[in-house]
Amino acid sequence: MALSVPKAPGVSQMLKEGARMYTGLEEAIYRNIDACKEFAQTMRSAYGPNGMNKMIINHIDKQFVTSDAGTIMRELDVEHPAARLMVMASEMQDAEVGDGTNFVVIFAGALLEKAEELLRLGITTGEIADGYEKALAKALEVLPKLVCHEIRDCRNVEKVKECLKASIMSKQYGQEDFLTDLVAKACVAILPDNATFNVDNIRVCKIVGCGLTKSEVVHGMVFKRFVEGDVTYAENAKIVIFSCPLDIIQTETKGTVLIKTADELLNFSAGEENLLEAQIKAIADAGVKVVVAGGKVGDMALHYLNKYGLVAVRLNSKFDIRRLSRAVNATVLPRITTPTQEELGQCDKVCIEELGDTTIVAFRNEGKNSRISTIVIRGATDNYLDDIERAIDDGVNNFKALSTDGRYLPGAGATEIELATQIASFADTLPGLEQYAVRRFATALEVLPKALADNSGLNGTEAVNLLYLAHREASGKNVGVNIEAEKPETMDVTESADDEKPKIYDLYQCKHWSLKYAVEAAVTILKVEQIIRAKRAGGPTAPQAAGSDDEN
């Protein structure tokens, strides 16, 4: 008879055998803080224009070479629960603004690192969390006063380029002028008069070969494929879009046809052919020059399309069909019928072009009625093109944000140091223990400009000291780190003596939400006192019973 071993009293006796529980400072809080510090330290080296790339090989052996924090975190598949809270905060930042994901992780890690110092001094997690929340409220109160630039006309390409340059520079340093020009032209061209800007209306087509400077903006859509028939060009074309295959229509029910003679067989085949020809002739008579199909184009249909001089394009993706219908203002038809004039789309030019050894179909709309722009980017490798696409996505998301709120803050660490200066002064006015947490909040803000300087090969501590010295003066609130200097040096980021030193602006919305999400993540992690990991029933790799049906 087996001896029954009693379970230890407490929470463990209520859980399944094998469940683990960590509690208290040493087991839970410090362990969470250590994991978050390590994760933030990993991401810190990728911050800023001179941030280092990471090479990530995910679970399906796909390789990524990038410094984009959102992509790195998405492919790392972080398992630690506290670090995942930081990742979730960063994902919310990406969904809200589309930029500033690395800021959230680095700042949240810095807050937790400073909190650890306070915990070792005997201050409780509740007091630290209250102090951080008071400091956040003060920071959000000060932030609007630091606005140094505002865009009122989103259709002014030169003004837009000036503000988008910093966000693209942080991903592709050295190529920012060319890429900013592409993004600004593509976004301004399709900016609606009354509706909100939709980032999905800016498409990216990546074609390997040549160099980045051969990239261009196409007003319309581009697909990496060839047309189905012999006709390859149409101008001022009316377009009909079908979501179904372009072939002889199959009957909905099965039936049997009894054919007794050769004449009956010939007549039966001719009937199907005549019906298909009549359908395509009716489409051509409606003024259509281009037919887009969502499935295969049959041989017989292709013959009649060539006969009536129609361009035939096949698109396999239903999402591409929807975007094309939006681009040419057409209605997607579910079956082959003669379209009305309201259902037809309009395009200035549909043509075949060759870029390197890749053939593309271009739907170009050069007029003001263009609804979608495509940025065709060229490059040597797929990894390089993917990284360029991420930089373009950041620029497009920034344009969307500035179209709703055009306020900008000084970049290059200027905003962080000014906030740190004012929050440190605010801490001196507080009577309770929260003042220590508020002061640590101000110190944590120094991590961002310090990382910017360290990644540029400068002495971070000396650069932060110089920034504090400049910000003590009334006119120094726009002074940031000069990452192009050979030794620690500051510069006014809102003044540009020449084109070599562009103005560096940070989006107000980006900084506002970054601070909120970083503090919320840090406070949530600090308030975790117990970690209870329940054992899974059977486990994910439980062995199958012998003789089960799955083996047969």
XYZ file of C-alpha atoms in Angstrom:
552
model
C 0.000 0.000 0.000
C 1.500 3.345 -1.098
C 2.279 5.888 1.578
C 0.256 9.103 1.191
C 2.537 12.136 1.395
C 0.608 15.185 2.614
C 1.001 18.483 0.737
C 2.501 21.534 2.364
C -0.085 23.873 3.844
C -0.994 27.083 2.060
C -1.762 27.856 -1.580
C 0.231 24.860 -2.878
C -2.214 22.373 -1.323
C -5.027 23.854 -3.462
C -3.141 23.499 -6.760
C -2.179 20.521 -8.885
C 0.958 18.654 -8.057
C 3.917 20.245 -9.838
C 2.561 23.812 -9.673
C 5.105 26.419 -8.535
C 4.644 29.640 -6.592
C 7.095 32.474 -6.025
C 6.377 35.160 -3.458
C 8.027 38.122 -1.759
C 10.791 40.501 -2.784
C 13.581 38.037 -3.499
C 11.562 35.394 -5.328
C 8.996 37.451 -7.266
C 9.725 41.185 -7.499
C 13.511 41.110 -7.903
C 13.251 38.185 -10.298
C 10.771 40.103 -12.486
C 12.907 43.242 -12.390
C 16.052 41.312 -13.389
C 14.313 39.784 -16.411
C 12.969 43.172 -17.541
C 16.362 44.852 -17.058
C 18.060 42.221 -19.229
C 15.405 42.575 -21.919
C 15.630 46.378 -21.912
C 19.429 46.183 -22.076
C 19.147 43.967 -25.159
C 16.877 46.473 -26.909
C 18.887 49.512 -25.809
C 21.737 48.869 -28.255
C 19.231 49.117 -31.147
C 18.014 52.608 -30.153
C 18.586 55.658 -32.335
C 20.012 56.253 -35.823
C 23.289 54.519 -34.949
C 21.590 51.577 -33.193
C 23.044 48.174 -34.015
C 21.092 45.600 -36.019
C 20.024 42.280 -34.526
C 20.066 39.047 -36.491
C 17.086 36.917 -35.470
C 16.293 33.432 -36.759
C 12.749 32.539 -35.735
C 11.099 29.159 -35.115
C 10.616 28.479 -38.853
C 14.261 29.385 -39.626
C 13.357 32.702 -41.268
C 16.138 35.244 -40.841
C 15.634 38.905 -39.882
C 18.372 41.567 -39.817
C 16.949 44.750 -38.338
C 17.111 47.351 -35.585
C 13.314 47.774 -35.543
C 12.207 46.995 -31.980
C 8.691 45.929 -32.992
C 9.994 43.271 -35.385
C 12.649 42.059 -32.907
C 10.110 41.594 -30.102
C 7.552 39.976 -32.396
C 10.024 37.346 -33.583
C 11.764 36.706 -30.232
C 8.626 35.077 -28.746
C 9.414 36.171 -25.168
C 8.167 33.722 -22.515
C 8.932 35.437 -19.196
C 5.595 36.847 -17.948
C 7.021 40.171 -16.692
C 9.007 40.796 -19.883
C 5.894 39.952 -21.890
C 4.066 42.787 -20.128
C 6.686 45.167 -21.540
C 6.250 43.609 -24.978
C 2.478 44.047 -24.754
C 2.906 47.725 -23.817
C 5.203 48.148 -26.807
C 2.646 46.454 -29.078
C -0.016 48.877 -27.856
C 2.322 51.761 -28.712
C 2.763 50.292 -32.190
C -1.005 50.012 -32.633
C -1.644 53.540 -31.302
C 1.084 55.510 -33.106
C 3.163 53.054 -35.165
C 6.512 54.339 -33.815
C 8.361 54.629 -30.496
C 8.219 50.921 -29.579
C 11.844 50.835 -28.406
C 11.313 53.928 -26.222
C 8.619 52.079 -24.226
C 10.824 49.062 -23.480
C 13.978 51.043 -22.618
C 12.172 53.519 -20.373
C 10.131 50.827 -18.601
C 13.360 48.876 -17.970
C 15.041 52.023 -16.591
C 12.097 52.687 -14.241
C 12.284 49.133 -12.893
C 16.056 49.408 -12.437
C 15.618 52.594 -10.374
C 12.767 50.947 -8.431
C 15.093 48.118 -7.412
C 17.441 50.642 -5.781
C 14.530 52.097 -3.797
C 13.289 48.648 -2.746
C 16.694 47.848 -1.298
C 16.455 51.078 0.727
C 13.226 49.833 2.315
C 10.611 51.794 0.330
C 7.548 49.705 -0.535
C 6.342 48.927 -4.055
C 3.091 50.835 -3.395
C 4.951 54.039 -2.580
C 7.178 53.640 -5.645
C 4.153 53.054 -7.893
C 2.376 56.134 -6.469
C 5.499 58.220 -7.035
C 5.823 57.044 -10.638
C 2.175 57.868 -11.335
C 2.578 61.374 -9.860
C 5.708 61.900 -11.972
C 3.840 60.718 -15.085
C 1.013 63.169 -14.407
C 3.558 65.982 -14.067
C 5.350 64.898 -17.275
C 2.085 64.893 -19.263
C 1.317 68.334 -17.841
C 4.721 69.721 -18.899
C 4.805 68.031 -22.334
C 2.460 70.448 -24.208
C 4.613 73.379 -23.054
C 7.645 71.867 -24.812
C 6.020 71.863 -28.286
C 8.447 73.612 -30.642
C 6.857 73.078 -34.066
C 3.433 72.480 -35.574
C 2.235 71.497 -39.036
C -1.035 73.085 -40.114
C -0.940 72.256 -43.838
C -0.445 68.512 -44.339
C -0.311 68.965 -48.126
C 2.910 70.983 -48.032
C 5.480 68.346 -49.080
C 8.516 70.335 -47.891
C 7.054 70.892 -44.406
C 6.054 67.221 -44.151
C 9.519 66.057 -45.205
C 11.106 68.207 -42.517
C 9.087 66.460 -39.795
C 9.208 62.880 -41.131
C 12.981 62.877 -41.544
C 13.828 62.083 -37.896
C 11.595 58.981 -37.705
C 13.005 57.520 -40.940
C 16.558 58.497 -39.930
C 16.269 56.318 -36.814
C 15.850 53.238 -39.063
C 17.892 54.108 -42.171
C 20.591 56.603 -41.222
C 22.218 58.031 -44.357
C 19.262 57.251 -46.655
C 16.739 59.452 -44.841
C 16.622 62.271 -47.449
C 15.696 59.976 -50.336
C 13.233 57.836 -48.365
C 11.556 60.865 -46.752
C 10.975 62.332 -50.198
C 9.324 59.087 -51.391
C 7.102 58.766 -48.314
C 6.039 62.431 -48.294
C 5.094 62.423 -51.987
C 3.204 59.127 -51.696
C 1.229 60.231 -48.608
C 0.386 63.764 -49.729
C -0.807 62.483 -53.130
C -3.612 60.376 -51.616
C -4.516 62.501 -48.567
C -8.341 62.737 -48.595
C -10.061 66.088 -48.133
C -12.458 65.138 -45.341
C -11.837 61.518 -44.305
C -8.957 60.298 -42.139
C -5.730 59.063 -43.706
C -5.585 55.252 -44.114
C -2.088 53.735 -43.866
C -3.266 50.712 -45.894
C -3.525 52.996 -48.933
C 0.286 53.200 -49.118
C 1.555 49.932 -50.577
C 5.158 48.757 -50.861
C 6.407 46.608 -53.744
C 9.864 45.090 -53.160
C 11.925 44.162 -56.220
C 15.417 42.709 -55.799
C 18.115 44.273 -57.954
C 19.695 47.662 -58.730
C 20.074 50.204 -55.896
C 17.835 52.058 -53.485
C 18.104 55.288 -55.507
C 16.173 53.600 -58.348
C 13.085 53.362 -56.123
C 10.043 55.371 -57.202
C 6.476 56.284 -56.252
C 3.673 54.975 -58.480
C 0.265 56.643 -58.131
C -1.818 53.512 -58.324
C -0.974 49.847 -57.752
C 1.854 47.562 -58.835
C 1.787 43.752 -58.947
C 4.729 41.437 -59.512
C 3.213 39.301 -62.271
C 2.536 39.168 -66.038
C -0.739 39.663 -67.890
C -2.598 36.535 -68.992
C -3.125 37.350 -72.680
C -1.314 38.964 -75.597
C -2.627 42.522 -74.999
C -0.260 44.307 -72.588
C -1.186 48.004 -72.743
C -4.293 50.123 -72.242
C -4.661 53.878 -71.848
C -7.621 55.771 -70.318
C -8.933 52.329 -69.543
C -12.234 51.297 -68.039
C -11.707 48.342 -65.722
C -14.031 45.570 -64.644
C -13.078 43.419 -61.640
C -14.425 39.893 -61.048
C -13.798 37.936 -57.851
C -14.504 34.660 -59.696
C -12.510 32.725 -62.355
C -12.932 33.844 -65.970
C -13.929 30.598 -67.640
C -16.899 28.575 -68.877
C -19.483 28.653 -66.086
C -19.927 25.370 -64.272
C -23.475 24.266 -63.459
C -24.572 24.309 -59.826
C -25.935 20.741 -60.009
C -24.646 17.635 -61.730
C -26.460 16.463 -64.812
C -26.215 13.924 -67.636
C -26.401 14.818 -71.332
C -27.109 12.020 -73.806
C -25.390 12.720 -77.151
C -26.231 10.348 -80.022
C -24.445 11.871 -83.016
C -21.282 13.821 -83.840
C -23.366 16.837 -84.877
C -24.963 16.973 -81.433
C -21.505 16.900 -79.808
C -20.283 19.745 -82.000
C -23.411 21.792 -81.317
C -23.107 21.201 -77.542
C -19.510 22.483 -77.483
C -20.371 25.392 -79.766
C -23.177 26.425 -77.415
C -20.784 26.846 -74.497
C -18.276 28.706 -76.675
C -20.933 31.026 -78.113
C -22.214 31.828 -74.618
C -18.703 32.704 -73.374
C -18.001 34.783 -76.489
C -21.278 36.651 -76.048
C -20.388 37.459 -72.430
C -16.907 38.780 -73.297
C -18.229 40.706 -76.322
C -20.838 42.371 -74.097
C -18.069 43.344 -71.649
C -15.996 44.817 -74.491
C -19.037 46.665 -75.901
C -19.490 48.336 -72.478
C -16.187 50.135 -73.130
C -14.034 47.900 -70.930
C -10.334 47.657 -71.813
C -9.008 45.748 -68.787
C -10.477 42.648 -67.115
C -9.240 41.608 -63.661
C -10.111 38.101 -62.447
C -9.841 36.627 -58.963
C -9.233 33.102 -60.280
C -7.855 31.298 -63.303
C -8.457 32.575 -66.822
C -9.476 29.657 -69.052
C -7.930 29.043 -72.480
C -11.185 29.641 -74.300
C -11.823 32.884 -72.373
C -8.253 33.998 -73.102
C -8.839 33.437 -76.826
C -11.881 35.736 -76.833
C -10.169 38.335 -74.630
C -7.345 38.542 -77.200
C -9.892 38.636 -80.030
C -11.619 41.709 -78.583
C -8.367 43.412 -77.483
C -8.855 43.244 -73.709
C -6.014 43.188 -71.156
C -6.473 40.259 -68.758
C -4.892 40.340 -65.269
C -5.205 37.589 -62.701
C -4.911 38.367 -58.959
C -4.864 35.485 -56.492
C -5.272 37.557 -53.310
C -8.746 38.786 -52.326
C -7.064 41.621 -50.415
C -5.282 42.785 -53.587
C -8.626 42.720 -55.420
C -10.215 44.898 -52.720
C -7.329 47.380 -52.783
C -7.360 47.562 -56.584
C -11.108 48.167 -56.587
C -10.519 51.030 -54.134
C -7.659 52.377 -56.257
C -9.648 52.490 -59.521
C -13.062 53.089 -57.877
C -14.645 49.920 -59.242
C -17.192 47.473 -57.825
C -16.075 43.852 -57.450
C -18.532 41.561 -59.272
C -19.020 37.995 -57.938
C -19.961 36.433 -61.299
C -19.387 37.075 -65.001
C -22.001 39.603 -66.047
C -22.070 42.718 -68.185
C -21.085 45.599 -65.855
C -22.978 48.863 -65.630
C -21.119 52.152 -65.998
C -21.308 52.709 -62.208
C -19.561 49.371 -61.564
C -16.607 50.126 -63.860
C -13.320 51.556 -62.623
C -11.137 54.112 -64.374
C -7.348 54.100 -64.759
C -5.064 56.399 -66.774
C -2.699 53.633 -67.845
C -2.359 49.854 -67.420
C 0.922 48.527 -68.737
C 3.667 45.949 -68.430
C 7.073 47.139 -67.197
C 10.332 45.359 -66.531
C 12.492 46.211 -63.509
C 15.676 44.153 -63.656
C 14.528 40.628 -64.406
C 11.116 41.150 -62.748
C 7.994 41.866 -64.786
C 5.309 44.016 -63.164
C 1.788 45.100 -64.041
C 1.281 48.782 -63.195
C -2.124 50.449 -62.753
C -1.186 54.137 -62.929
C -3.512 56.997 -61.976
C -1.594 60.228 -62.373
C -4.564 62.533 -61.767
C -5.968 63.869 -58.510
C -8.419 60.957 -58.247
C -5.633 58.550 -57.219
C -6.617 56.756 -54.001
C -3.654 54.427 -53.482
C 0.090 55.009 -53.908
C 2.712 52.287 -54.259
C 6.364 52.779 -53.348
C 8.489 50.490 -55.525
C 11.749 49.885 -53.655
C 14.897 48.327 -55.101
C 17.809 46.740 -53.283
C 20.404 43.988 -53.262
C 18.893 41.480 -50.787
C 15.499 40.546 -49.401
C 16.618 41.385 -45.839
C 17.672 44.874 -46.923
C 14.348 45.451 -48.701
C 12.436 44.288 -45.610
C 14.340 46.790 -43.451
C 13.633 49.605 -45.929
C 9.939 48.651 -45.817
C 9.942 48.965 -41.993
C 11.435 52.455 -42.245
C 8.746 53.425 -44.776
C 6.025 52.027 -42.489
C 7.320 54.208 -39.646
C 7.237 57.255 -41.902
C 3.690 56.495 -43.109
C 2.441 55.996 -39.532
C 4.037 59.306 -38.538
C 2.228 61.021 -41.409
C -1.081 59.546 -40.236
C -0.431 60.876 -36.721
C 0.561 64.371 -37.905
C -2.565 64.546 -40.081
C -4.628 64.403 -36.853
C -2.246 66.259 -34.490
C 0.594 68.234 -36.073
C 2.462 69.148 -32.861
C 6.144 68.254 -32.566
C 8.673 68.182 -29.713
C 12.448 68.662 -29.938
C 14.261 65.369 -30.547
C 17.772 64.006 -29.908
C 17.125 63.686 -26.145
C 16.129 67.335 -25.631
C 12.583 66.554 -24.460
C 13.739 63.848 -22.018
C 16.316 66.080 -20.330
C 13.886 69.005 -20.062
C 11.287 66.692 -18.510
C 13.919 65.275 -16.126
C 14.911 68.796 -15.043
C 11.338 69.899 -14.325
C 10.285 66.630 -12.640
C 13.354 66.723 -10.369
C 12.296 70.234 -9.281
C 8.750 68.934 -8.749
C 10.103 66.145 -6.472
C 11.536 68.777 -4.084
C 8.012 70.065 -3.422
C 6.613 66.680 -2.296
C 6.579 65.900 1.446
C 6.186 62.098 1.498
C 8.296 59.107 0.449
C 6.913 59.425 -3.090
C 9.473 62.184 -3.708
C 12.231 59.547 -3.924
C 10.328 57.665 -6.630
C 9.606 60.913 -8.507
C 13.301 61.798 -8.413
C 14.209 58.308 -9.692
C 11.672 58.815 -12.498
C 13.593 61.933 -13.547
C 16.877 60.004 -13.410
C 15.395 57.191 -15.538
C 14.644 59.695 -18.309
C 18.409 60.237 -18.703
C 18.729 56.691 -20.083
C 17.288 57.682 -23.486
C 19.795 60.449 -24.453
C 22.569 58.386 -22.834
C 21.701 55.405 -25.069
C 21.599 57.742 -28.067
C 25.123 58.976 -27.299
C 26.525 55.526 -26.386
C 25.280 53.968 -29.636
C 26.932 56.826 -31.568
C 30.321 56.119 -29.970
C 30.209 59.086 -27.578
C 30.619 59.199 -23.804
C 27.005 59.006 -22.637
C 27.580 60.362 -19.142
C 29.465 63.395 -20.428
C 26.789 64.039 -23.076
C 24.021 63.997 -20.417
C 26.023 66.423 -18.234
C 26.375 68.820 -21.169
C 22.629 68.589 -21.848
C 21.776 69.410 -18.227
C 24.150 72.378 -18.398
C 22.441 73.686 -21.550
C 18.909 73.140 -20.196
C 19.574 75.259 -17.109
C 19.447 78.292 -19.387
C 16.056 79.682 -20.382
C 16.749 79.279 -24.118
C 18.186 75.757 -23.881
C 15.060 73.587 -23.798
C 15.531 72.577 -27.475
C 19.156 71.449 -27.061
C 19.879 67.787 -27.836
C 22.787 65.417 -28.517
C 24.793 65.933 -31.707
C 25.350 62.315 -32.794
C 27.563 63.358 -35.722
C 30.225 64.991 -33.498
C 33.508 63.229 -32.716
C 33.233 64.064 -29.006
C 30.222 64.782 -26.752
C 28.558 67.903 -28.103
C 25.124 69.543 -28.012
C 23.080 71.339 -30.664
C 19.772 73.194 -30.967
C 17.691 70.641 -32.872
C 15.140 73.227 -34.080
C 17.707 75.394 -35.868
C 19.562 74.254 -38.980
C 22.424 76.315 -40.354
C 22.764 74.053 -43.403
C 21.254 70.939 -44.973
C 23.885 68.677 -43.424
C 22.319 69.078 -39.965
C 18.577 68.553 -40.364
C 16.041 69.688 -37.802
C 15.144 66.823 -35.472
C 11.522 66.655 -34.350
C 9.715 63.981 -32.333
C 5.982 63.500 -32.746
C 4.033 64.789 -29.724
C 1.567 61.877 -29.802
C 4.422 59.369 -29.942
C 6.107 60.777 -26.814
C 2.792 61.175 -24.969
C 1.716 57.544 -25.437
C 5.255 56.171 -24.955
C 5.470 57.711 -21.486
C 2.004 56.445 -20.538
C 2.532 52.861 -21.711
C 6.053 52.580 -20.233
C 4.935 53.788 -16.782
C 1.821 51.598 -16.803
C 3.919 48.525 -17.674
C 6.508 49.302 -14.971
C 3.854 49.947 -12.293
C 1.997 46.741 -13.207
C 5.197 44.695 -12.859
C 6.059 46.350 -9.528
C 2.653 45.513 -8.082
C 3.103 41.773 -8.760
C 3.845 40.190 -5.386
C 3.262 36.533 -6.235
C 3.918 34.455 -9.340
C 1.833 31.274 -9.500
C 2.627 28.939 -12.387
C 0.022 26.179 -12.613
C 0.954 22.851 -14.114
C -0.747 22.010 -17.407
C -2.993 18.968 -17.397
C -1.173 16.238 -19.318
C 1.362 18.729 -20.728
C 1.757 19.769 -24.364
C 3.759 16.670 -25.299
C 1.908 13.982 -23.361
C 2.612 10.471 -24.757
C -0.245 8.729 -26.521
C -1.771 5.590 -25.124
C -0.660 2.368 -26.786
C -3.012 1.064 -29.435
C -4.800 4.387 -29.976
C -6.656 5.043 -33.228
C -4.108 7.691 -34.303
C -1.486 5.025 -34.872
C -3.589 3.189 -37.448
